[in-house]
Coordinates of C-alpha atoms (C1' of nucleotides) in Angstrom, one line a residue:
Chain F
M5 CA 0.0 0.0 0.0
K6 CA 1.5 3.3 -1.1
K7 CA 1.9 5.8 1.7
K8 CA 0.4 8.9 0.2
F9 CA -0.5 11.0 3.1
D10 CA 1.5 13.7 4.9
I11 CA 1.3 16.6 7.3
N12 CA -0.8 18.6 4.9
D13 CA -3.5 16.0 5.1
L14 CA -3.4 16.2 8.9
K15 CA -3.8 19.9 8.9
K16 CA -7.3 19.6 7.3
I17 CA -8.5 17.5 10.2
H18 CA -10.4 19.8 12.6
L19 CA -8.9 17.9 15.6
F20 CA -5.4 18.8 14.6
S21 CA -5.9 22.2 13.0
D22 CA -4.2 24.1 15.8
L23 CA -1.1 21.9 16.1
S24 CA 2.4 22.9 15.2
E25 CA 4.4 21.1 12.5
S26 CA 6.4 19.2 15.0
E27 CA 3.3 18.1 16.9
L28 CA 1.7 17.0 13.7
G29 CA 4.9 15.1 12.9
K30 CA 4.4 13.2 16.1
I31 CA 0.8 12.3 15.2
L32 CA 2.0 11.2 11.8
S33 CA 4.6 8.9 13.4
I34 CA 1.9 7.0 15.4
S35 CA -0.6 6.7 12.5
H36 CA -0.9 4.6 9.4
Y37 CA -2.7 5.0 6.1
K38 CA -5.3 2.7 4.8
K39 CA -7.5 2.5 1.7
F40 CA -10.8 0.7 1.3
S41 CA -13.1 -0.2 -1.5
R42 CA -16.9 0.2 -1.3
G43 CA -18.3 -2.5 0.9
E44 CA -15.1 -3.3 2.8
I45 CA -15.2 -3.4 6.6
L46 CA -13.0 -1.1 8.7
F47 CA -14.0 -2.7 11.9
F48 CA -16.8 -4.7 13.5
D49 CA -18.8 -4.0 16.6
T50 CA -17.0 -5.6 19.7
E51 CA -13.8 -6.1 17.8
P52 CA -10.6 -5.3 19.7
F53 CA -9.9 -1.6 19.6
H54 CA -6.5 -0.4 18.4
G55 CA -7.0 3.2 17.3
F56 CA -9.3 5.9 16.0
Y57 CA -9.8 6.9 12.4
C58 CA -9.7 10.1 10.4
V59 CA -11.3 10.2 6.9
L60 CA -9.3 11.7 4.1
E61 CA -11.4 10.6 1.1
G62 CA -14.7 8.8 0.4
S63 CA -17.2 8.0 3.1
I64 CA -17.9 5.5 5.8
K65 CA -21.1 4.3 7.4
L66 CA -21.2 3.5 11.2
Y67 CA -24.0 1.1 11.9
K68 CA -25.5 -1.4 14.2
I69 CA -27.1 -4.7 13.2
S70 CA -30.0 -6.5 14.9
T71 CA -29.9 -10.3 15.4
E72 CA -32.4 -10.5 12.5
G73 CA -30.0 -8.7 10.2
R74 CA -31.7 -5.4 10.1
E75 CA -29.2 -2.6 9.9
H76 CA -29.3 0.9 11.3
I77 CA -26.9 3.6 10.2
V78 CA -26.0 5.9 13.1
H79 CA -23.6 8.2 11.3
I80 CA -22.1 8.8 7.9
M81 CA -18.5 10.0 8.1
N82 CA -17.0 12.2 5.4
P83 CA -13.6 13.7 4.7
Y84 CA -11.9 15.4 7.7
N85 CA -14.2 13.7 10.2
T86 CA -12.8 11.5 12.9
F87 CA -14.5 8.5 14.5
G88 CA -13.9 5.6 16.8
E89 CA -12.5 8.0 19.5
V90 CA -15.0 6.9 22.1
P91 CA -13.0 3.9 23.4
V92 CA -9.9 6.1 23.8
F93 CA -11.5 8.1 26.6
E94 CA -14.2 5.8 27.9
N95 CA -11.9 3.6 29.8
Y96 CA -8.3 4.5 29.9
E97 CA -7.3 1.3 31.6
D98 CA -9.0 -0.9 29.1
V99 CA -7.1 0.6 26.3
L100 CA -3.8 0.1 28.0
N101 CA -4.7 -3.6 28.8
D102 CA -6.0 -4.2 25.2
K103 CA -9.5 -4.8 26.6
A104 CA -11.2 -2.0 24.7
V105 CA -13.5 -2.8 21.8
Y106 CA -15.1 -0.8 19.0
P107 CA -18.7 0.1 19.9
I108 CA -20.1 -0.1 16.3
N109 CA -19.5 -1.4 12.8
A110 CA -17.8 0.6 10.1
M111 CA -18.0 0.0 6.4
A112 CA -16.6 2.1 3.4
I113 CA -19.5 3.1 1.2
E114 CA -17.4 4.5 -1.6
D115 CA -14.5 3.2 -3.6
D116 CA -11.1 4.6 -2.8
T117 CA -12.1 5.6 0.7
E118 CA -8.9 6.7 2.4
V119 CA -8.3 7.0 6.1
F120 CA -5.6 7.1 8.6
V121 CA -5.6 5.3 11.9
V122 CA -4.1 6.8 15.0
S123 CA -2.8 4.2 17.4
A124 CA -4.5 4.5 20.7
K125 CA -1.8 3.7 23.2
P126 CA 0.9 6.1 21.9
F127 CA -1.8 8.7 21.4
L128 CA -2.8 8.5 25.1
S129 CA 0.6 9.4 26.3
Y130 CA 0.7 12.1 23.6
L131 CA -2.6 13.5 24.9
K132 CA -1.1 14.1 28.4
Q133 CA 1.7 16.3 26.9
Y134 CA -0.7 18.4 24.8
P135 CA -3.8 19.0 26.9
E136 CA -5.2 21.6 24.4
I137 CA -6.0 18.8 22.1
S138 CA -8.4 17.3 24.6
L139 CA -10.4 20.5 24.3
K140 CA -10.7 19.8 20.6
F141 CA -11.9 16.3 21.4
L142 CA -14.4 17.7 23.9
S143 CA -15.8 19.9 21.2
T144 CA -16.0 17.0 18.7
L145 CA -17.7 14.7 21.1
S146 CA -20.1 17.4 22.2
K147 CA -21.2 18.0 18.6
R148 CA -21.6 14.3 18.1
L149 CA -23.8 14.1 21.3
K150 CA -26.0 16.8 19.9
L151 CA -26.3 15.0 16.6
L152 CA -27.3 11.8 18.3
N153 CA -29.8 13.7 20.4
N154 CA -31.4 15.1 17.3
H155 CA -31.3 11.7 15.7
I156 CA -33.1 10.2 18.6
E157 CA -35.6 13.0 18.6
G158 CA -36.4 12.2 14.9
L159 CA -36.6 8.5 15.5
T160 CA -39.0 8.7 18.4
L161 CA -41.1 11.9 17.8
H162 CA -41.3 12.3 14.0
D163 CA -42.8 10.1 11.3
I164 CA -40.8 9.1 8.3
K165 CA -42.1 11.9 6.1
R166 CA -40.8 14.5 8.6
R167 CA -37.5 12.6 9.0
L168 CA -37.0 12.6 5.3
A169 CA -37.9 16.3 5.0
K170 CA -35.4 17.1 7.7
Y171 CA -32.7 15.1 6.0
I172 CA -33.3 17.0 2.7
I173 CA -33.3 20.4 4.4
D174 CA -30.1 19.5 6.4
E175 CA -28.3 18.4 3.2
Y176 CA -29.5 21.5 1.4
E177 CA -28.3 23.8 4.1
N178 CA -25.0 21.9 4.3
T179 CA -24.3 22.3 0.6
S180 CA -25.3 26.0 0.8
R181 CA -22.8 26.5 3.6
E182 CA -20.1 24.6 1.6
M183 CA -20.8 26.8 -1.4
K184 CA -20.5 30.0 0.6
K185 CA -17.1 28.8 1.9
I186 CA -15.9 28.1 -1.6
E187 CA -17.2 31.4 -2.9
K188 CA -15.3 33.2 -0.1
T189 CA -12.0 31.4 -0.6
K190 CA -12.0 31.3 -4.4
K191 CA -13.7 34.7 -4.8
I192 CA -16.3 33.4 -7.3
I193 CA -20.1 33.2 -7.3
L194 CA -21.6 29.8 -7.7
K195 CA -25.0 29.3 -9.3
K196 CA -27.4 28.6 -6.5
S197 CA -29.6 25.6 -7.3
D198 CA -32.6 24.5 -5.3
S199 CA -31.7 20.9 -5.4
I200 CA -29.5 18.4 -3.7
E201 CA -27.6 15.4 -4.8
L202 CA -27.9 12.4 -2.5
S203 CA -24.4 11.4 -1.4
I204 CA -25.5 7.9 -0.3
S205 CA -27.6 5.1 -1.7
K206 CA -31.3 5.1 -1.0
Y207 CA -30.8 1.8 0.8
D208 CA -28.4 3.6 3.2
L209 CA -30.6 6.6 3.5
A210 CA -33.5 4.3 4.5
S211 CA -31.3 2.7 7.1
H212 CA -30.2 6.0 8.4
L213 CA -33.8 7.3 8.7
G214 CA -34.8 4.1 10.6
T215 CA -36.9 2.6 7.9
I216 CA -36.6 0.3 4.8
L217 CA -36.1 0.9 1.1
E218 CA -39.7 0.4 0.2
T219 CA -41.1 2.8 2.7
L220 CA -38.5 5.4 1.8
S221 CA -39.5 5.0 -1.9
R222 CA -43.2 5.6 -1.0
T223 CA -42.3 8.5 1.2
F224 CA -40.4 10.2 -1.6
K225 CA -43.5 9.7 -3.7
K226 CA -45.8 11.3 -1.2
L227 CA -43.6 14.4 -1.1
Q228 CA -43.6 14.4 -4.9
D229 CA -47.4 14.1 -5.1
E230 CA -47.6 17.1 -2.8
K231 CA -45.4 19.0 -5.3
I232 CA -42.8 19.6 -2.6
I233 CA -39.9 17.9 -4.3
E234 CA -39.1 16.1 -7.6
V235 CA -36.9 13.0 -7.6
H236 CA -34.6 12.1 -10.5
G237 CA -32.4 9.3 -9.4
K238 CA -30.0 10.8 -6.8
K239 CA -31.0 14.3 -7.7
I240 CA -33.8 15.9 -5.5
A241 CA -35.2 19.2 -6.8
I242 CA -36.8 21.2 -4.1
L243 CA -40.0 22.8 -5.4
D244 CA -41.5 24.2 -2.3
I245 CA -38.9 24.8 0.4
K246 CA -41.4 26.5 2.8
K247 CA -43.6 23.4 3.0
L248 CA -40.5 21.2 3.2
K249 CA -39.3 23.3 6.1
S250 CA -42.6 23.2 7.8
Y251 CA -42.4 19.4 7.8
S252 CA -38.8 19.4 9.0
A253 CA -39.5 21.6 12.1
Chain L
M98 CA -32.9 29.0 49.9
K99 CA -30.7 27.4 52.5
K100 CA -27.2 26.8 51.3
K101 CA -26.6 23.2 52.4
F102 CA -23.9 21.9 50.2
D103 CA -20.2 21.9 50.6
I104 CA -16.9 20.5 49.5
N105 CA -17.8 17.0 50.7
D106 CA -20.7 16.9 48.3
L107 CA -18.4 17.9 45.5
K108 CA -16.0 15.1 46.2
K109 CA -18.7 12.5 45.4
I110 CA -19.1 13.8 41.9
H111 CA -17.0 11.6 39.6
L112 CA -16.0 14.7 37.6
F113 CA -14.3 16.3 40.6
S114 CA -13.1 13.2 42.5
D115 CA -9.4 13.8 41.8
L116 CA -9.3 17.5 42.6
S117 CA -7.6 19.0 45.7
E118 CA -9.5 20.8 48.4
S119 CA -8.4 24.2 47.1
E120 CA -9.5 23.3 43.6
L121 CA -12.8 22.1 44.9
G122 CA -13.1 25.4 46.7
K123 CA -12.8 27.2 43.4
I124 CA -15.6 25.1 41.9
L125 CA -17.7 25.8 44.9
S126 CA -17.2 29.5 44.5
I127 CA -18.6 29.4 40.9
S128 CA -21.6 27.2 41.8
H129 CA -24.9 27.6 43.4
Y130 CA -27.3 25.2 45.1
K131 CA -30.9 24.6 43.9
K132 CA -33.7 22.5 45.1
F133 CA -36.7 21.3 43.1
S134 CA -40.0 19.6 43.7
R135 CA -41.4 16.8 41.5
G136 CA -42.6 18.3 38.2
E137 CA -40.5 21.5 38.4
I138 CA -38.5 22.4 35.3
L139 CA -34.8 23.0 35.6
F140 CA -34.5 24.3 32.0
F141 CA -36.2 24.1 28.7
D142 CA -34.9 23.1 25.3
T143 CA -33.4 26.2 23.5
E144 CA -33.4 28.3 26.7
P145 CA -30.3 30.4 27.2
F146 CA -27.4 28.3 28.7
H147 CA -25.8 29.5 31.9
G148 CA -24.2 26.5 33.4
F149 CA -24.1 22.7 33.8
Y150 CA -25.7 20.7 36.6
C151 CA -24.6 18.1 39.1
V152 CA -27.2 16.0 40.9
L153 CA -26.9 15.7 44.7
E154 CA -30.3 14.1 45.5
G155 CA -33.4 12.9 43.7
S156 CA -33.6 12.4 40.0
I157 CA -34.2 14.4 36.8
K158 CA -35.5 13.5 33.4
L159 CA -33.9 14.9 30.3
Y160 CA -36.5 14.8 27.5
K161 CA -37.5 16.1 24.1
I162 CA -41.1 17.0 23.1
S163 CA -42.7 16.7 19.7
T164 CA -45.0 19.4 18.3
E165 CA -47.9 17.1 19.1
G166 CA -46.9 17.0 22.7
R167 CA -45.5 13.5 22.8
E168 CA -42.5 13.2 25.1
H169 CA -39.4 11.1 24.8
I170 CA -37.0 10.7 27.8
V171 CA -33.4 10.5 26.6
H172 CA -31.8 10.2 30.0
I173 CA -32.6 9.8 33.7
M174 CA -30.0 11.5 35.9
N175 CA -29.3 10.3 39.4
P176 CA -27.1 11.5 42.3
Y177 CA -23.5 12.3 41.3
N178 CA -24.3 12.5 37.6
T179 CA -23.7 15.7 35.7
F180 CA -25.6 17.0 32.8
G181 CA -25.9 20.0 30.5
E182 CA -22.2 20.0 29.8
V183 CA -22.6 19.7 26.1
P184 CA -23.0 23.4 25.4
V185 CA -19.9 24.2 27.4
F186 CA -17.6 22.5 24.9
E187 CA -19.7 22.5 21.8
N188 CA -19.0 26.1 20.9
Y189 CA -16.7 28.0 23.2
E190 CA -17.5 31.4 21.5
D191 CA -21.2 31.0 21.9
V192 CA -20.9 30.5 25.6
L193 CA -18.8 33.6 26.0
N194 CA -21.3 35.6 23.9
D195 CA -24.3 34.2 25.8
K196 CA -25.6 32.6 22.6
A197 CA -25.5 29.0 23.8
V198 CA -28.7 27.2 24.6
Y199 CA -29.7 24.1 26.4
P200 CA -30.2 21.3 24.0
I201 CA -33.0 19.5 25.8
N202 CA -35.6 19.8 28.6
A203 CA -34.9 18.9 32.2
M204 CA -37.6 18.2 34.8
A205 CA -37.2 17.0 38.4
I206 CA -39.1 13.7 38.9
E207 CA -38.8 13.4 42.6
D208 CA -39.5 15.8 45.5
D209 CA -36.5 17.3 47.1
T210 CA -34.3 17.0 44.1
E211 CA -31.1 18.8 44.9
V212 CA -28.6 20.0 42.4
F213 CA -25.8 22.5 42.0
V214 CA -25.2 24.6 39.0
V215 CA -21.7 25.4 37.8
S216 CA -21.6 28.7 36.0
A217 CA -20.3 28.2 32.5
K218 CA -18.1 31.3 31.9
P219 CA -15.9 31.1 35.0
F220 CA -15.7 27.4 34.6
L221 CA -14.3 27.8 31.1
S222 CA -11.4 29.8 32.3
Y223 CA -10.9 27.4 35.2
L224 CA -10.8 24.5 32.7
K225 CA -7.7 26.0 31.0
Q226 CA -5.8 26.1 34.3
Y227 CA -6.6 22.5 35.2
P228 CA -6.5 20.4 32.0
E229 CA -6.7 17.1 33.8
I230 CA -10.4 17.9 34.4
S231 CA -11.0 17.9 30.7
L232 CA -9.9 14.2 30.6
K233 CA -12.7 13.5 33.1
F234 CA -15.2 15.2 30.9
L235 CA -14.0 13.3 27.9
S236 CA -14.6 10.1 29.8
T237 CA -18.1 11.3 30.9
L238 CA -19.1 12.4 27.4
S239 CA -17.7 9.1 25.9
K240 CA -19.8 7.1 28.3
R241 CA -22.8 9.1 27.4
L242 CA -22.2 8.6 23.7
K243 CA -22.0 4.9 24.2
L244 CA -25.3 5.0 26.2
L245 CA -27.0 7.0 23.4
N246 CA -25.7 4.5 20.8
N247 CA -27.2 1.7 22.7
H248 CA -30.4 3.6 23.1
I249 CA -30.6 4.2 19.4
E250 CA -29.9 0.6 18.8
G251 CA -32.8 -0.4 21.0
L252 CA -35.2 2.1 19.5
T253 CA -34.5 1.1 15.9
L254 CA -33.6 -2.6 16.0
H255 CA -35.6 -4.1 18.9
D256 CA -39.3 -4.3 19.6
I257 CA -40.8 -3.1 22.8
K258 CA -40.6 -6.5 24.6
R259 CA -36.9 -6.6 24.0
R260 CA -36.4 -3.0 25.1
L261 CA -38.3 -3.6 28.3
A262 CA -36.4 -6.9 29.0
K263 CA -33.1 -5.0 28.5
Y264 CA -34.2 -2.2 30.8
I265 CA -35.1 -4.7 33.6
I266 CA -31.8 -6.6 33.2
D267 CA -29.8 -3.4 33.2
E268 CA -31.6 -2.2 36.4
Y269 CA -31.1 -5.6 38.0
E270 CA -27.4 -5.6 37.2
N271 CA -27.0 -2.0 38.4
T272 CA -28.5 -2.8 41.7
S273 CA -26.4 -5.9 42.0
R274 CA -23.3 -3.8 41.4
E275 CA -24.4 -1.2 43.9
M276 CA -25.0 -3.9 46.5
K277 CA -21.5 -5.4 45.9
K278 CA -20.1 -1.9 46.5
I279 CA -22.0 -1.5 49.8
E280 CA -21.0 -5.0 50.9
K281 CA -17.4 -4.1 50.3
T282 CA -17.3 -0.8 52.1
K283 CA -19.6 -1.7 55.0
K284 CA -18.3 -5.3 55.3
I285 CA -21.8 -6.8 55.4
I286 CA -23.6 -9.3 53.2
L287 CA -26.9 -8.2 51.7
K288 CA -29.6 -10.6 50.9
K289 CA -29.7 -11.0 47.2
S290 CA -33.2 -10.7 45.8
D291 CA -34.2 -11.5 42.2
S292 CA -36.3 -8.5 41.9
I293 CA -36.0 -4.8 41.1
E294 CA -37.9 -1.7 42.2
L295 CA -38.7 0.7 39.4
S296 CA -37.2 4.0 40.3
I297 CA -39.4 6.0 37.9
S298 CA -43.1 6.0 37.1
K299 CA -44.5 3.7 34.4
Y300 CA -45.4 6.8 32.4
D301 CA -41.7 7.8 32.4
L302 CA -40.6 4.3 31.7
A303 CA -42.8 4.1 28.7
S304 CA -41.5 7.5 27.4
H305 CA -37.9 6.3 27.9
L306 CA -38.6 3.1 26.0
G307 CA -40.0 5.1 23.1
T308 CA -43.6 4.0 23.7
I309 CA -46.8 4.9 25.6
L310 CA -48.2 3.8 28.9
E311 CA -50.8 1.5 27.5
T312 CA -48.4 -0.4 25.3
L313 CA -45.9 -0.7 28.3
S314 CA -48.7 -2.1 30.4
R315 CA -49.5 -4.7 27.8
T316 CA -45.9 -5.6 27.4
F317 CA -45.5 -6.1 31.1
K318 CA -48.5 -8.5 30.8
K319 CA -46.9 -10.4 28.0
L320 CA -43.8 -11.0 30.0
Q321 CA -46.0 -12.0 33.0
D322 CA -48.0 -14.4 30.8
E323 CA -44.7 -16.0 29.8
K324 CA -43.9 -16.5 33.5
I325 CA -40.7 -14.4 33.0
I326 CA -41.6 -11.7 35.5
E327 CA -44.2 -10.8 38.1
V328 CA -45.3 -7.2 38.5
H329 CA -46.6 -5.8 41.8
G330 CA -46.8 -2.1 41.4
K331 CA -43.3 -0.8 41.2
K332 CA -41.8 -4.1 42.2
I333 CA -40.8 -6.5 39.4
A334 CA -39.9 -10.0 40.5
I335 CA -37.7 -11.8 38.0
L336 CA -38.9 -15.5 37.7
D337 CA -36.8 -16.6 34.7
I338 CA -33.7 -14.6 34.3
K339 CA -32.4 -16.8 31.5
K340 CA -35.3 -16.1 29.3
L341 CA -35.2 -12.5 30.2
K342 CA -31.6 -12.3 29.2
S343 CA -32.3 -14.0 26.0
Y344 CA -34.8 -11.3 25.1
S345 CA -32.4 -8.5 26.1
A346 CA -29.5 -9.7 24.0
Chain X
dC128 C1' -27.1 -6.3 -24.9
dG129 C1' -27.2 -8.9 -20.9
dT130 C1' -27.0 -9.2 -16.1
dA131 C1' -26.6 -7.6 -11.6
dA132 C1' -27.5 -4.0 -8.5
dC133 C1' -30.8 -0.7 -7.5
dC134 C1' -35.3 1.1 -7.1
dT135 C1' -40.4 1.1 -7.4
dT136 C1' -45.0 -0.5 -6.8
dG137 C1' -48.8 -3.4 -5.0
dA138 C1' -51.1 -6.5 -1.6
dT139 C1' -51.1 -8.0 2.9
dT140 C1' -49.9 -8.2 7.7
dA141 C1' -48.4 -6.8 12.2
dA142 C1' -46.9 -3.8 15.8
dG143 C1' -48.0 -0.3 18.3
dA144 C1' -50.8 4.2 18.8
dT145 C1' -55.2 6.2 19.8
dC146 C1' -59.6 6.5 21.9
dA147 C1' -62.5 5.3 25.5
dA148 C1' -63.9 3.2 29.7
dT149 C1' -62.7 1.2 34.1
dT150 C1' -60.2 0.0 38.0
dC151 C1' -56.6 0.6 41.3
dT152 C1' -54.0 3.2 44.8
dC153 C1' -53.2 6.4 48.0
dG154 C1' -53.3 10.7 50.4
dT155 C1' -56.6 14.0 52.5
dG156 C1' -60.1 15.7 55.2
dG157 C1' -64.5 14.8 57.4
Chain Y
dC164 C1' -61.9 4.9 60.0
dC165 C1' -64.2 5.8 55.9
dA166 C1' -65.3 8.3 51.8
dC167 C1' -63.7 11.0 48.3
dG168 C1' -61.1 12.4 44.5
dA169 C1' -57.0 12.7 41.8
dG170 C1' -53.4 10.6 39.6
dA171 C1' -51.7 6.1 38.0
dA172 C1' -52.4 1.9 35.7
dT173 C1' -55.1 -1.6 33.2
dT174 C1' -58.0 -3.3 29.6
dG175 C1' -60.6 -3.4 25.4
dA176 C1' -61.8 -1.9 20.5
dT177 C1' -60.3 0.3 16.7
dC178 C1' -57.2 2.6 13.6
dT179 C1' -52.7 3.9 11.5
dT180 C1' -48.1 3.5 10.2
dA181 C1' -44.8 1.1 8.5
dA182 C1' -42.8 -3.8 7.8
dT183 C1' -43.1 -7.8 5.1
dC184 C1' -43.8 -10.4 1.0
dA185 C1' -43.8 -10.6 -3.8
dA186 C1' -43.2 -9.0 -8.4
dG187 C1' -41.6 -6.0 -11.9
dG188 C1' -39.1 -2.1 -13.7
dT189 C1' -34.7 0.9 -14.4
dT190 C1' -30.1 1.9 -14.6
dA191 C1' -25.3 1.3 -15.1
dC192 C1' -21.7 -1.0 -16.7
dG193 C1' -18.9 -4.6 -18.6

DNA sequence: CGTAACCTTGATTAAGATCAATTCTCGTGG
DNA sequence: CCACGAGAATTGATCTTAATCAAGGTTACG
């Protein structure tokens, strides 16, 4: 496997954005690069924990599976996200004694998904020397907690139409935000389009919304029949953003 | 309001257990004591954030509410737990500019629920001086993330019978663990009983399991009909722990 | 152009929510 | 001590949402 990541990749990771070159070098020295094809497993639930992951390219689903084989996607991880940090902090001793395990399954959902893995044990001693980094982690974990809270809220208090509406609105606002960022840095104006491009398969979307493919398909249709959206494959055109927002509230 | 908490109370909070007397004194100086009756609100979702809470006595439900008024309890907080820390770390700037908000509702579910509130702004500057405490927070938040993960797993992948079975088993194992602790410290042997005492109302239990009172009642009945448990008010006798565990897996 | 993966649609079923009526429990005051 | 009433819990009948089962259609890609 060609080693094709360096300090410049690390700088893009929010977690490490404030570190100096020498500190980044240390992180680099305790990490290794990995590449996955679509469908390949990064780790399984309850498998021994060895380190946490940072995404460089592609995307990864974090999911749980029921005994009957039903799958639920808890998170989708995209470039510059980190995941699998929970065991690092949850029980310090367990990590040192190789008793820690991953709490979830992780699978690449795109080809050429590139990650690097930071080894847990050396990282723990590193953490003590650079306490500022733990504040970064606190921020990361807090944001994740908030995400999970919202996810639970959706699952328990909203029906699938609302969940789907919320997903579309969130995706729409994320891409708008991304576009603004690009406009700012590149000093160009991008054409604003009232549509989104699904970044995951409909199967995975269903699993993330806590339902199944068939029900998702019907729900898309309902929103189409109400003239709120128009679906063309992975492209969702938003026809009536007000109504869509009223559902997603 | 009588001020009836001191450094000894603080010591019992996991978060502060490693701090010196003088450090605890500082925490004390930026905290204040509050007492609530059953049903009183500590804070509402989206209300301005001022500080995080530590429980001394009683218990508190953290819950979300849908527009239709349906409630879902995400956590029950008991003595020596802390909650409402997420906004502290989620966005540092927002806290300093008084823009942060609580992410959830909190209500006392017992009379004489006692808490103390640590003011966010002074705590943030304190945190920078004592970085070890952020490791404690990382551990707390990681554990909470794992809890939420399991909660989501239950909500999406298990039916209500399984969720209830899991709740009973968890409560049973928690009390067993508590008993062992007491036996160790007090050097006595407690009679082991194969039963648990529900610490919350059945309404709240239903809401925590993602269902309603009626369905919970019927589910209790199903488990009774299968001779797995026996329900007498708040007391649940476990008749067949093997079967119960097989459901909760 | 063929085949596999992906998606849609229809018919049926099942789990759990809702609505409605009682019953149980327990604290309060007569 | 009993009666009352309020809140808590149970039970039954019905309805709704979404899962399951089954079949067919689309798309992408070698």
